[in-house]
XYZ file of C-alpha atoms in Angstrom:
133
model
C -5.321 62.571 -0.435
C -1.706 61.558 -0.126
C 0.266 64.049 -2.225
C 3.397 61.952 -1.791
C 1.892 59.333 -4.108
C 0.861 61.775 -6.837
C 4.345 61.962 -8.350
C 4.281 58.181 -8.685
C 1.014 58.329 -10.611
C 2.555 60.837 -13.002
C 5.007 58.117 -14.081
C 2.091 56.162 -15.577
C 1.581 59.074 -17.954
C 4.998 58.541 -19.555
C 3.361 56.067 -21.941
C 2.283 57.871 -25.151
C -1.489 58.266 -25.097
C -1.904 57.989 -21.307
C -3.971 60.900 -20.007
C -4.805 60.703 -16.301
C -4.284 58.410 -13.330
C -6.046 58.106 -9.979
C -5.483 55.920 -6.964
C -8.784 54.985 -5.353
C -9.755 53.340 -2.078
C -12.289 50.506 -2.232
C -14.928 52.787 -0.715
C -14.515 55.266 -3.568
C -12.330 57.892 -1.940
C -9.543 59.535 -3.883
C -6.118 58.672 -2.463
C -3.949 60.353 -5.111
C -4.210 61.867 -8.579
C -1.818 62.656 -11.381
C -1.144 66.218 -12.420
C -3.474 67.540 -15.056
C -6.649 66.086 -13.563
C -8.608 68.472 -11.364
C -9.672 67.541 -7.852
C -13.404 67.535 -8.671
C -12.929 65.324 -11.737
C -10.593 63.021 -9.795
C -13.165 62.693 -6.981
C -15.909 61.825 -9.485
C -13.649 59.316 -11.219
C -12.695 57.735 -7.880
C -16.324 57.158 -6.922
C -17.137 55.735 -10.366
C -14.072 53.459 -10.383
C -15.055 51.954 -7.053
C -18.488 51.190 -8.465
C -17.043 49.745 -11.675
C -14.780 47.444 -9.707
C -17.656 46.256 -7.561
C -19.844 45.576 -10.601
C -17.003 43.779 -12.371
C -16.260 41.582 -9.367
C -19.911 40.553 -9.124
C -19.804 39.080 -12.640
C -17.379 36.225 -11.913
C -20.315 33.804 -12.094
C -20.746 34.744 -15.765
C -17.443 32.941 -16.437
C -19.079 29.799 -15.004
C -17.296 30.159 -11.650
C -18.127 32.459 -8.782
C -14.744 31.970 -7.066
C -12.668 33.740 -9.723
C -10.594 36.685 -8.520
C -11.120 40.012 -10.280
C -8.015 41.193 -12.154
C -8.870 44.132 -14.385
C -11.699 46.119 -15.875
C -11.299 47.697 -19.281
C -13.793 50.171 -20.706
C -13.613 51.326 -24.304
C -15.060 54.585 -25.580
C -15.082 55.770 -29.178
C -12.094 57.986 -28.353
C -10.313 56.318 -25.485
C -9.900 53.724 -22.774
C -10.184 53.355 -19.005
C -7.985 50.722 -17.348
C -8.759 49.699 -13.755
C -6.629 47.244 -11.752
C -6.087 46.257 -8.152
C -3.378 48.273 -6.397
C -3.188 46.251 -3.205
C -5.536 45.593 -0.345
C -8.493 47.952 -0.701
C -6.983 50.172 -3.415
C -7.379 50.453 -7.181
C -5.364 52.184 -9.877
C -7.202 53.709 -12.816
C -5.607 55.205 -15.920
C -7.371 56.885 -18.814
C -5.838 56.851 -22.270
C -6.497 57.917 -25.829
C -7.654 55.328 -28.348
C -4.179 55.002 -29.882
C -2.396 53.966 -26.663
C -0.391 50.750 -26.781
C -2.514 48.576 -24.497
C 0.324 46.200 -23.631
C 2.599 49.104 -22.672
C 0.033 50.813 -20.462
C -0.989 47.638 -18.620
C 2.663 46.687 -18.079
C 3.428 50.163 -16.726
C 0.402 49.996 -14.442
C 1.585 46.661 -13.016
C 5.030 48.157 -12.377
C 3.432 51.135 -10.670
C 1.270 48.899 -8.485
C 4.425 47.138 -7.313
C 5.985 50.468 -6.393
C 2.811 51.747 -4.744
C 2.502 48.573 -2.701
C 5.933 49.098 -1.227
C 5.212 52.722 -0.357
C 1.729 52.090 1.046
C 2.860 49.195 3.258
C 6.152 50.691 4.452
C 6.308 50.914 8.255
C 6.349 54.417 9.732
C 9.751 55.913 10.407
C 10.907 55.985 13.967
C 12.166 59.140 15.552
C 15.904 59.450 15.796
C 15.781 61.827 18.737
C 18.750 61.349 21.006
C 18.161 62.186 24.589
C 18.011 60.967 28.169
């Protein structure tokens, strides 16, 4: 897990009603988690989110076209929501929220966060500034 990204996920929780956030690799591994969600729960959520994304992507044909690109999966419970979106090549961002969350606010914040995460995850490694012979 990249702890450097965890502070970025915490910013998604600034929206009233947002509860937890995880960054997931396409193979279901946890890449980062927001504070307040335990490692075991975050690992379980990461594996489930990868499966949800895969299932969602396989349903493009149900919209009468199999070439449609997956954008988002939204799951509603009687007391909350799960939002799952692409966070770049082979990564997904998932946020859980209470039932009273403003859905437009949370999805907008998630898109902003994905933009920030993309820059961090694709930044080239720093070069050493060692001066010597």
